[in-house]
């Protein structure tokens, strides 16, 4: 992404655009911080309204209020979206970035609902189902919260760095789930409806191995309970190993925050970032 | 808090006040240790009595004994509170500190119960409800246990140091809960009463993601079970990442235990345990 | 395994065999990568078909398609197995290796099913049960996934390195389960069918201690609930200790990543990254 | 325990006693290893028999076999106990050690059962209850497994080293359980029988906070579900913090396995245990 795209020339920084950019995209100035806090409140309130809407008793009693609030937030986020495009230094890059897609997905469903209600030539039931699904898409607004997270970078890097190990871990979990699921289908499948097919047994195996344990499906035979017991202890041990691996990996990452400087006199390494003299021989670094 | 407040002048340390202070606030002397142990027993017993009181069969059978014990502990803690104010070097600072507020909250409810019972002009039922709520406030006495915890400081610092990362973690959990909750409402909402509204689906999502898994609500459709399975494995991986982060952070903190040595030349502190020269000016330590 | 077995002489690397070896056993060349990806898809699809087969409604509706796909994959994996034997440098070593056994187990059940159906002189029901068990053996194909995991080595080493500690941990879990299971049998056994015998109580103890908590068995008496509460908190603390141990062990392993430098004088290896002199003979590295 | 007790003089090491000591108490010689393995098998078998005995259908069908096996193991462990006393260098120290108490507890119950059956002047029912409780005491044999665990020392030290932090952690858990339990009693207590008293609510809080989640008690009101949700997320975060602390503590312990030697020339510390020269300046240590 370091190369400019031909259709995305960096715009001349006009004074007002520069000011908007600072307010909307940055959080260093008081105005930028205020914008972020107001946006945070707007996101949380709008997600809360979408939730309330799904509680039919609440929606029936406050139909107008909820619909009005919904439109208020949609127009607010539309203004925010336009302002972001106008003030962004490279509008197209913003539009096609993760945040840009999240921002458009936060406002589009409400407008689409309108289209569906008035234009489509479909029967009422289908229309309502589509509207219902579209309305729920608005909870994607919750992703706008990620705008707020500067710390998320560290977490994302940590997850990314341990992706290979997590993949191995998940592969082992999948293998265990398939094998135990099939075994339990063979053992319990005759009499216990929860183990009637392998996919159902695998669902039980996942519920058990992650220690969720709903209890809607549980082994009833002695053999089944014995196999389940071994699987639980296995699952319990399983969580320890990858936790240790990630922890060790991260410890290493944190520790390696030393300069690569070598003392010119005694050649010692591992100096702190703020050191100006070798801590072993006292020579100037 | 290093500046003195005008209304909180440090009192002249009278001999008896100094002695009381040592007994009540410190735990270095035998008398101070004895006071702490007796207080610990009193707290545990009084919380135990509050609990017993809520078991109606036990309360009916031992009404007088339980009420008497309750008043005994209330008066005991009142005496302790007064003694703390009298002996504290800066009484007002104590009163408005966390421990001071906890101490007053431990005795107030019993006296308020008295007021409610005799003075208020309300009907019996409301009065009883208020009394019931006030009585329960007395379990706040359990917070008095924190007086005992000198080790708590380390734990509090650890939590405080990782607050940003824990906040990011919780934000991701909230986003996952909102998205999965809405998706499950769409998938299961028609037939399964446990997913009738988004808040109810979110409750299920939290119960599942934290691996509690009551089983009072569980998906019944194939799609629902599949989505739930992915969510469980996601939740299982989720707990690994932040555990690793906190662990790495703390490892770093423990390792960075530095000497308390001060450089004789530049007065800099924070030298590594293996440093022989000041890392800022190069002087021999 | 560094010694050659008399019946397993290393074959002369013929050009076509060498090429096959690269494609089938390695993943460095584009052809080798393609082979691996195609194999991965075949494994996942074939396991998916075995699962579908166990869902009776799906199997009834698509009997021919599923049986056909099954034979297609069996023949495909047979070809793969033969190709591996032909191209392997030491065929016998491959055949008796973990992967060789997994590969033969992936194809054998389908052929055995055929034998059972036509040759054995047994009644229909027994025959069907045997066939059913054999068919399920095919899910062992999922183990073929481990072919893909080069990263698995690190995980296997980590588990191997902490085997003694994990064994101690499991021993403590077993002791706790036996003791608590017996105690709960004594406390709850009279009235609660879930604690009727020690093995049943132990099943409950495992379900509880691993925090799975189905809820199909739960204590009902006050004493039982109290003992169960202590056991849960114990189990909660239990998971912390071994996680810490494994984590510390692995941190050490990661940190001890040493240079590959060899001392020019005494040929010693394993020098720290920050070493400038051989720590055994003092020669400059 | 480093001082000799007057009644526990160290015995002259007779040749046969020395030999027995090696076999029974140590595991270095082949005979000692064999003894340990045979003992391990005997312990596991005898615990298995105790368990089988509790399954009434199995016991009814194999009464004589089970009772016979029981007496066989009791006599075997009696011989072992006597042999340990005879061969121990300081018999009294062994008798009053943890292992000595465990060993006597493993055999005593069977003999006591005999006494109860024939001698006591009590009615049949009481006698049977006492016998039942005594029989179960025999599962304490499982503690004899700890004889086998040399690795247990490391685990015990780790737990001991983090006892203060685990205590703080448990105190916080207790405070949270008391507060949330009381709050839920107030919110749900009116209609939900599972929250009828504070102890019952606390039982629910422990089941929830440790993520066991039986589901026998679950909140039904909206307020209750909201409070429960917050508590679950709190519990989820809770497990992260102490895991990190223990992990960091242990990392430190593992890492500190360096000599306290200082290089006589450059004063550098932190040399490996196997180093003979300073790794910074090459001087002989």
CSV table of N, CA and C in Angstrom, one decimal, chain A residues 47 50-52 54-55 132-133 136 139-140 142-143 145-146 149 151-152 154-155 158-159 162 166 169-170 173 200 203 206-207 209-216 235-236 238-239 242-243 246-247 250-251 254-255 272 274-282 284, chain B residues 164-165 167-169 171-172 174-175 178-179 182 185-186 189-190 196-199 202 204 207-208 211-215 217-219 225 228-229 232-233 236-237 239-245 247-249 251-252 255 272 274-282:
chain,number,residue,atom,x,y,z
A,47,UNK,N,-26.4,1.2,18.6
A,47,UNK,CA,-26.5,-0.3,18.8
A,47,UNK,C,-27.5,-0.7,19.8
A,50,UNK,N,-30.9,-0.6,18.1
A,50,UNK,CA,-31.1,-1.8,17.3
A,50,UNK,C,-31.6,-3.0,18.2
A,51,UNK,N,-30.9,-3.1,19.3
A,51,UNK,CA,-31.2,-4.2,20.2
A,51,UNK,C,-32.6,-4.1,20.8
A,52,UNK,N,-33.0,-2.9,21.2
A,52,UNK,CA,-34.3,-2.6,21.8
A,52,UNK,C,-35.4,-3.0,20.8
A,54,UNK,N,-35.5,-5.2,18.7
A,54,UNK,CA,-35.7,-6.7,18.5
A,54,UNK,C,-36.6,-7.2,19.6
A,55,UNK,N,-36.7,-6.4,20.7
A,55,UNK,CA,-37.6,-6.9,21.8
A,55,UNK,C,-39.0,-6.4,21.4
A,132,UNK,N,-36.1,-7.7,8.0
A,132,UNK,CA,-35.6,-8.1,9.3
A,132,UNK,C,-34.1,-8.4,9.3
A,133,UNK,N,-33.7,-9.1,8.3
A,133,UNK,CA,-32.3,-9.4,8.1
A,133,UNK,C,-31.4,-8.2,7.9
A,136,UNK,N,-30.9,-6.1,11.0
A,136,UNK,CA,-29.9,-6.7,12.0
A,136,UNK,C,-28.5,-6.4,11.5
A,139,UNK,N,-26.2,-3.9,13.3
A,139,UNK,CA,-25.4,-4.1,14.5
A,139,UNK,C,-23.9,-4.1,14.1
A,140,UNK,N,-23.6,-4.1,12.8
A,140,UNK,CA,-22.2,-4.0,12.4
A,140,UNK,C,-21.6,-2.7,12.8
A,142,UNK,N,-21.2,-1.9,15.6
A,142,UNK,CA,-20.4,-2.1,16.7
A,142,UNK,C,-18.9,-2.2,16.3
A,143,UNK,N,-18.7,-2.6,15.0
A,143,UNK,CA,-17.3,-2.6,14.5
A,143,UNK,C,-16.7,-1.2,14.5
A,145,UNK,N,-16.4,0.6,16.7
A,145,UNK,CA,-15.7,0.8,18.0
A,145,UNK,C,-14.2,0.6,17.7
A,146,UNK,N,-13.9,-0.3,16.7
A,146,UNK,CA,-12.5,-0.5,16.5
A,146,UNK,C,-11.7,0.7,16.1
A,149,UNK,N,-9.7,1.9,19.0
A,149,UNK,CA,-8.7,1.0,19.6
A,149,UNK,C,-7.3,1.2,19.0
A,151,UNK,N,-4.7,0.4,20.9
A,151,UNK,CA,-4.1,-0.7,21.5
A,151,UNK,C,-4.3,-2.0,20.7
A,152,UNK,N,-5.3,-2.0,19.9
A,152,UNK,CA,-5.7,-3.2,19.2
A,152,UNK,C,-4.5,-3.7,18.3
A,154,UNK,N,-1.4,-4.0,19.0
A,154,UNK,CA,-0.5,-5.0,19.7
A,154,UNK,C,-1.2,-6.3,19.8
A,155,UNK,N,-2.5,-6.3,20.1
A,155,UNK,CA,-3.2,-7.6,20.2
A,155,UNK,C,-3.2,-8.3,18.8
A,158,UNK,N,0.0,-9.8,18.1
A,158,UNK,CA,0.2,-11.0,19.0
A,158,UNK,C,-0.5,-12.2,18.4
A,159,UNK,N,-1.7,-12.0,17.9
A,159,UNK,CA,-2.5,-13.1,17.3
A,159,UNK,C,-1.9,-13.5,16.0
A,162,UNK,N,1.3,-15.6,16.4
A,162,UNK,CA,1.1,-17.0,16.9
A,162,UNK,C,0.1,-17.8,16.0
A,166,UNK,N,-1.5,-21.4,16.6
A,166,UNK,CA,-2.9,-21.6,16.9
A,166,UNK,C,-3.6,-22.5,15.8
A,169,UNK,N,-2.9,-26.0,16.8
A,169,UNK,CA,-3.8,-26.2,18.0
A,169,UNK,C,-5.2,-26.6,17.5
A,170,UNK,N,-5.7,-25.7,16.6
A,170,UNK,CA,-7.1,-25.9,16.1
A,170,UNK,C,-7.2,-27.2,15.3
A,173,UNK,N,-7.5,-29.9,17.8
A,173,UNK,CA,-8.8,-29.9,18.4
A,173,UNK,C,-9.8,-30.5,17.4
A,200,UNK,N,-23.9,-34.5,15.0
A,200,UNK,CA,-24.4,-34.2,16.3
A,200,UNK,C,-23.5,-34.6,17.4
A,203,UNK,N,-20.9,-32.0,17.6
A,203,UNK,CA,-21.4,-30.8,18.3
A,203,UNK,C,-21.2,-31.0,19.8
A,206,UNK,N,-17.5,-30.7,20.8
A,206,UNK,CA,-17.0,-29.3,20.9
A,206,UNK,C,-17.5,-28.7,22.1
A,207,UNK,N,-18.8,-28.9,22.4
A,207,UNK,CA,-19.4,-28.3,23.6
A,207,UNK,C,-18.6,-28.8,24.9
A,209,UNK,N,-15.4,-30.2,24.9
A,209,UNK,CA,-13.9,-29.9,24.9
A,209,UNK,C,-13.6,-28.5,25.2
A,210,UNK,N,-14.5,-27.6,24.9
A,210,UNK,CA,-14.3,-26.2,25.2
A,210,UNK,C,-14.8,-25.9,26.6
A,211,UNK,N,-15.2,-26.9,27.3
A,211,UNK,CA,-15.7,-26.8,28.7
A,211,UNK,C,-17.0,-26.0,28.8
A,212,UNK,N,-17.7,-25.8,27.7
A,212,UNK,CA,-19.0,-25.0,27.8
A,212,UNK,C,-20.0,-25.9,28.6
A,213,UNK,N,-20.2,-27.1,28.0
A,213,UNK,CA,-21.0,-28.1,28.7
A,213,UNK,C,-22.5,-27.7,29.0
A,214,UNK,N,-23.3,-27.5,27.9
A,214,UNK,CA,-24.7,-27.2,28.1
A,214,UNK,C,-25.4,-28.2,28.9
A,215,UNK,N,-25.2,-29.5,28.6
A,215,UNK,CA,-26.0,-30.5,29.2
A,215,UNK,C,-27.2,-30.9,28.5
A,216,UNK,N,-27.4,-30.3,27.3
A,216,UNK,CA,-28.6,-30.7,26.5
A,216,UNK,C,-28.3,-32.1,25.9
A,235,UNK,N,-9.0,-32.2,27.2
A,235,UNK,CA,-9.4,-30.9,26.8
A,235,UNK,C,-8.8,-29.9,27.8
A,236,UNK,N,-8.8,-30.3,29.1
A,236,UNK,CA,-8.3,-29.5,30.2
A,236,UNK,C,-6.8,-29.3,30.0
A,238,UNK,N,-5.2,-29.6,27.2
A,238,UNK,CA,-5.0,-28.9,25.9
A,238,UNK,C,-4.9,-27.4,26.0
A,239,UNK,N,-5.7,-26.8,26.9
A,239,UNK,CA,-5.7,-25.4,27.0
A,239,UNK,C,-4.4,-24.9,27.6
A,242,UNK,N,-1.2,-24.5,24.6
A,242,UNK,CA,-1.1,-23.3,23.7
A,242,UNK,C,-1.0,-22.0,24.5
A,243,UNK,N,-1.6,-22.0,25.7
A,243,UNK,CA,-1.5,-20.8,26.6
A,243,UNK,C,0.0,-20.5,26.9
A,246,UNK,N,1.9,-19.3,23.6
A,246,UNK,CA,1.6,-17.9,23.3
A,246,UNK,C,2.3,-17.0,24.3
A,247,UNK,N,2.2,-17.4,25.6
A,247,UNK,CA,2.8,-16.6,26.7
A,247,UNK,C,4.3,-16.5,26.5
A,250,UNK,N,5.2,-14.2,23.5
A,250,UNK,CA,5.0,-12.8,23.8
A,250,UNK,C,6.1,-12.3,24.8
A,251,UNK,N,6.5,-13.1,25.8
A,251,UNK,CA,7.5,-12.8,26.7
A,251,UNK,C,8.8,-12.4,25.9
A,254,UNK,N,8.4,-9.1,24.2
A,254,UNK,CA,8.5,-7.9,25.2
A,254,UNK,C,9.9,-7.8,25.6
A,255,UNK,N,10.6,-8.9,25.8
A,255,UNK,CA,12.0,-8.8,26.3
A,255,UNK,C,13.0,-8.2,25.3
A,272,UNK,N,19.8,-1.4,27.6
A,272,UNK,CA,18.5,-0.9,27.6
A,272,UNK,C,18.4,0.3,26.5
A,274,UNK,N,17.5,3.2,26.9
A,274,UNK,CA,17.8,4.5,27.4
A,274,UNK,C,19.2,4.6,28.0
A,275,UNK,N,20.0,3.6,27.7
A,275,UNK,CA,21.4,3.5,28.2
A,275,UNK,C,22.3,4.4,27.4
A,276,UNK,N,23.2,5.1,28.0
A,276,UNK,CA,24.2,5.9,27.2
A,276,UNK,C,25.6,5.3,27.4
A,277,UNK,N,25.8,4.5,28.5
A,277,UNK,CA,27.1,3.9,28.7
A,277,UNK,C,26.9,2.4,28.9
A,278,UNK,N,27.9,1.7,28.6
A,278,UNK,CA,27.9,0.2,28.7
A,278,UNK,C,27.7,-0.1,30.2
A,279,UNK,N,26.8,-1.0,30.6
A,279,UNK,CA,26.6,-1.2,32.0
A,279,UNK,C,27.6,-2.2,32.5
A,280,UNK,N,28.4,-2.8,31.7
A,280,UNK,CA,29.4,-3.7,32.2
A,280,UNK,C,30.8,-3.1,32.4
A,281,UNK,N,31.2,-2.2,31.4
A,281,UNK,CA,32.6,-1.6,31.5
A,281,UNK,C,32.6,-0.1,31.6
A,282,UNK,N,31.4,0.5,31.4
A,282,UNK,CA,31.3,2.0,31.6
A,282,UNK,C,31.7,2.8,30.4
A,284,UNK,N,31.5,4.7,26.8
A,284,UNK,CA,30.4,5.4,26.2
A,284,UNK,C,29.9,4.6,25.0
B,164,UNK,N,-5.3,-1.4,29.6
B,164,UNK,CA,-5.5,-1.0,28.2
B,164,UNK,C,-5.8,-2.3,27.4
B,165,UNK,N,-4.9,-3.3,27.7
B,165,UNK,CA,-5.1,-4.6,27.0
B,165,UNK,C,-6.4,-5.3,27.3
B,167,UNK,N,-9.0,-3.8,28.3
B,167,UNK,CA,-10.1,-3.1,27.7
B,167,UNK,C,-10.3,-3.5,26.2
B,168,UNK,N,-9.2,-3.6,25.5
B,168,UNK,CA,-9.2,-4.1,24.1
B,168,UNK,C,-9.9,-5.4,24.0
B,169,UNK,N,-9.5,-6.3,24.9
B,169,UNK,CA,-10.0,-7.7,25.0
B,169,UNK,C,-11.5,-7.7,25.2
B,171,UNK,N,-13.5,-5.2,24.6
B,171,UNK,CA,-14.2,-4.7,23.5
B,171,UNK,C,-14.4,-5.7,22.4
B,172,UNK,N,-13.4,-6.5,22.1
B,172,UNK,CA,-13.5,-7.6,21.2
B,172,UNK,C,-14.6,-8.6,21.6
B,174,UNK,N,-17.2,-7.9,23.5
B,174,UNK,CA,-18.5,-7.3,23.3
B,174,UNK,C,-18.9,-7.3,21.8
B,175,UNK,N,-17.9,-7.0,20.9
B,175,UNK,CA,-18.2,-7.0,19.5
B,175,UNK,C,-18.7,-8.4,19.1
B,178,UNK,N,-22.2,-9.1,20.4
B,178,UNK,CA,-23.3,-8.4,19.7
B,178,UNK,C,-23.5,-9.1,18.3
B,179,UNK,N,-22.4,-9.4,17.6
B,179,UNK,CA,-22.6,-9.9,16.2
B,179,UNK,C,-23.2,-11.3,16.3
B,182,UNK,N,-26.8,-11.3,17.5
B,182,UNK,CA,-27.8,-10.9,16.4
B,182,UNK,C,-27.9,-12.0,15.4
B,185,UNK,N,-30.1,-14.7,16.8
B,185,UNK,CA,-31.4,-14.2,16.9
B,185,UNK,C,-32.1,-14.5,15.5
B,186,UNK,N,-31.4,-14.2,14.4
B,186,UNK,CA,-31.9,-14.3,13.1
B,186,UNK,C,-32.1,-15.8,12.8
B,189,UNK,N,-34.3,-17.4,16.2
B,189,UNK,CA,-35.3,-16.6,16.8
B,189,UNK,C,-36.8,-17.0,16.6
B,190,UNK,N,-37.0,-17.6,15.4
B,190,UNK,CA,-38.4,-18.0,15.0
B,190,UNK,C,-39.0,-19.0,16.0
B,196,UNK,N,-35.4,-15.1,21.4
B,196,UNK,CA,-36.5,-14.3,20.9
B,196,UNK,C,-36.1,-12.8,20.6
B,197,UNK,N,-35.2,-12.3,21.4
B,197,UNK,CA,-34.8,-10.9,21.1
B,197,UNK,C,-33.2,-10.9,21.1
B,198,UNK,N,-32.7,-9.8,20.6
B,198,UNK,CA,-31.2,-9.7,20.6
B,198,UNK,C,-30.6,-9.7,22.0
B,199,UNK,N,-31.2,-9.0,23.0
B,199,UNK,CA,-30.6,-9.0,24.3
B,199,UNK,C,-30.6,-10.5,24.9
B,202,UNK,N,-27.8,-12.3,23.2
B,202,UNK,CA,-26.5,-11.9,23.7
B,202,UNK,C,-26.2,-12.5,25.1
B,204,UNK,N,-27.2,-15.4,25.9
B,204,UNK,CA,-26.8,-16.8,25.6
B,204,UNK,C,-25.3,-16.7,25.1
B,207,UNK,N,-23.0,-16.4,28.0
B,207,UNK,CA,-22.9,-17.6,28.8
B,207,UNK,C,-22.1,-18.7,28.0
B,208,UNK,N,-22.1,-18.7,26.7
B,208,UNK,CA,-21.4,-19.6,25.9
B,208,UNK,C,-19.9,-19.2,25.8
B,211,UNK,N,-17.6,-19.9,28.5
B,211,UNK,CA,-17.6,-21.3,28.8
B,211,UNK,C,-18.4,-21.7,30.1
B,212,UNK,N,-19.3,-20.8,30.5
B,212,UNK,CA,-20.2,-21.2,31.6
B,212,UNK,C,-21.2,-22.2,31.2
B,213,UNK,N,-22.0,-21.9,30.1
B,213,UNK,CA,-22.8,-22.9,29.5
B,213,UNK,C,-23.9,-23.5,30.4
B,214,UNK,N,-24.8,-22.7,30.9
B,214,UNK,CA,-25.9,-23.2,31.7
B,214,UNK,C,-26.7,-24.3,31.0
B,215,UNK,N,-27.0,-24.1,29.8
B,215,UNK,CA,-27.9,-25.0,29.1
B,215,UNK,C,-29.4,-24.7,29.2
B,217,UNK,N,-30.6,-22.1,27.7
B,217,UNK,CA,-30.8,-21.7,26.3
B,217,UNK,C,-29.7,-22.4,25.5
B,218,UNK,N,-30.2,-23.1,24.5
B,218,UNK,CA,-29.2,-23.8,23.6
B,218,UNK,C,-29.8,-23.9,22.2
B,219,UNK,N,-28.9,-23.8,21.2
B,219,UNK,CA,-29.4,-23.8,19.8
B,219,UNK,C,-30.0,-25.1,19.5
B,225,UNK,N,-26.4,-24.6,15.6
B,225,UNK,CA,-25.4,-25.4,16.3
B,225,UNK,C,-24.0,-25.2,15.7
B,228,UNK,N,-22.8,-21.8,16.7
B,228,UNK,CA,-22.4,-21.9,18.1
B,228,UNK,C,-21.0,-22.6,18.3
B,229,UNK,N,-20.8,-23.7,17.5
B,229,UNK,CA,-19.5,-24.4,17.6
B,229,UNK,C,-18.4,-23.5,17.2
B,232,UNK,N,-17.7,-21.2,20.1
B,232,UNK,CA,-17.0,-21.8,21.2
B,232,UNK,C,-15.5,-21.9,21.0
B,233,UNK,N,-15.2,-22.4,19.8
B,233,UNK,CA,-13.7,-22.5,19.5
B,233,UNK,C,-13.1,-21.2,19.5
B,236,UNK,N,-12.6,-20.2,23.0
B,236,UNK,CA,-11.5,-21.0,23.6
B,236,UNK,C,-10.2,-20.4,23.3
B,237,UNK,N,-10.0,-19.9,22.0
B,237,UNK,CA,-8.8,-19.3,21.6
B,237,UNK,C,-8.6,-17.9,22.2
B,239,UNK,N,-9.3,-16.8,25.2
B,239,UNK,CA,-8.8,-16.8,26.5
B,239,UNK,C,-7.3,-17.0,26.5
B,240,UNK,N,-6.7,-17.6,25.5
B,240,UNK,CA,-5.3,-17.9,25.4
B,240,UNK,C,-4.5,-16.6,25.2
B,241,UNK,N,-5.0,-15.8,24.2
B,241,UNK,CA,-4.3,-14.6,23.8
B,241,UNK,C,-4.0,-13.6,25.0
B,242,UNK,N,-5.1,-13.1,25.7
B,242,UNK,CA,-4.9,-12.2,26.8
B,242,UNK,C,-4.1,-12.8,27.9
B,243,UNK,N,-4.3,-14.1,28.2
B,243,UNK,CA,-3.5,-14.7,29.3
B,243,UNK,C,-2.0,-14.6,28.9
B,244,UNK,N,-1.7,-14.8,27.7
B,244,UNK,CA,-0.3,-14.7,27.2
B,244,UNK,C,0.2,-13.3,27.4
B,245,UNK,N,-0.7,-12.3,27.0
B,245,UNK,CA,-0.2,-10.9,27.1
B,245,UNK,C,0.0,-10.5,28.5
B,247,UNK,N,0.6,-12.4,31.1
B,247,UNK,CA,1.8,-13.1,31.5
B,247,UNK,C,3.1,-12.5,31.1
B,248,UNK,N,3.2,-12.2,29.8
B,248,UNK,CA,4.4,-11.6,29.3
B,248,UNK,C,4.7,-10.2,30.0
B,249,UNK,N,3.6,-9.4,30.1
B,249,UNK,CA,3.8,-8.1,30.8
B,249,UNK,C,4.3,-8.3,32.2
B,251,UNK,N,5.9,-10.9,33.5
B,251,UNK,CA,7.3,-11.5,33.4
B,251,UNK,C,8.3,-10.3,33.3
B,252,UNK,N,7.9,-9.4,32.4
B,252,UNK,CA,8.8,-8.3,32.2
B,252,UNK,C,8.9,-7.5,33.5
B,255,UNK,N,11.1,-9.3,36.0
B,255,UNK,CA,12.5,-9.3,35.6
B,255,UNK,C,13.1,-8.0,35.8
B,272,UNK,N,20.0,-2.0,36.5
B,272,UNK,CA,19.9,-3.5,36.5
B,272,UNK,C,20.7,-4.1,37.7
B,274,UNK,N,22.6,-6.5,37.4
B,274,UNK,CA,23.9,-6.9,37.0
B,274,UNK,C,24.8,-5.8,36.5
B,275,UNK,N,24.3,-4.5,36.7
B,275,UNK,CA,25.1,-3.4,36.2
B,275,UNK,C,26.2,-3.1,37.2
B,276,UNK,N,27.4,-2.7,36.6
B,276,UNK,CA,28.5,-2.3,37.5
B,276,UNK,C,28.8,-0.9,37.3
B,277,UNK,N,28.3,-0.3,36.3
B,277,UNK,CA,28.5,1.1,36.0
B,277,UNK,C,27.2,1.8,35.8
B,278,UNK,N,27.0,3.0,36.1
B,278,UNK,CA,25.8,3.8,35.8
B,278,UNK,C,25.6,3.8,34.3
B,279,UNK,N,24.4,3.4,33.9
B,279,UNK,CA,24.2,3.3,32.5
B,279,UNK,C,23.9,4.7,31.9
B,280,UNK,N,23.8,5.7,32.7
B,280,UNK,CA,23.6,7.1,32.2
B,280,UNK,C,24.9,7.9,32.1
B,281,UNK,N,25.7,7.8,33.1
B,281,UNK,CA,26.9,8.6,33.1
B,281,UNK,C,28.2,7.8,33.1
B,282,UNK,N,28.1,6.5,33.3
B,282,UNK,CA,29.3,5.7,33.2
B,282,UNK,C,30.1,5.6,34.4
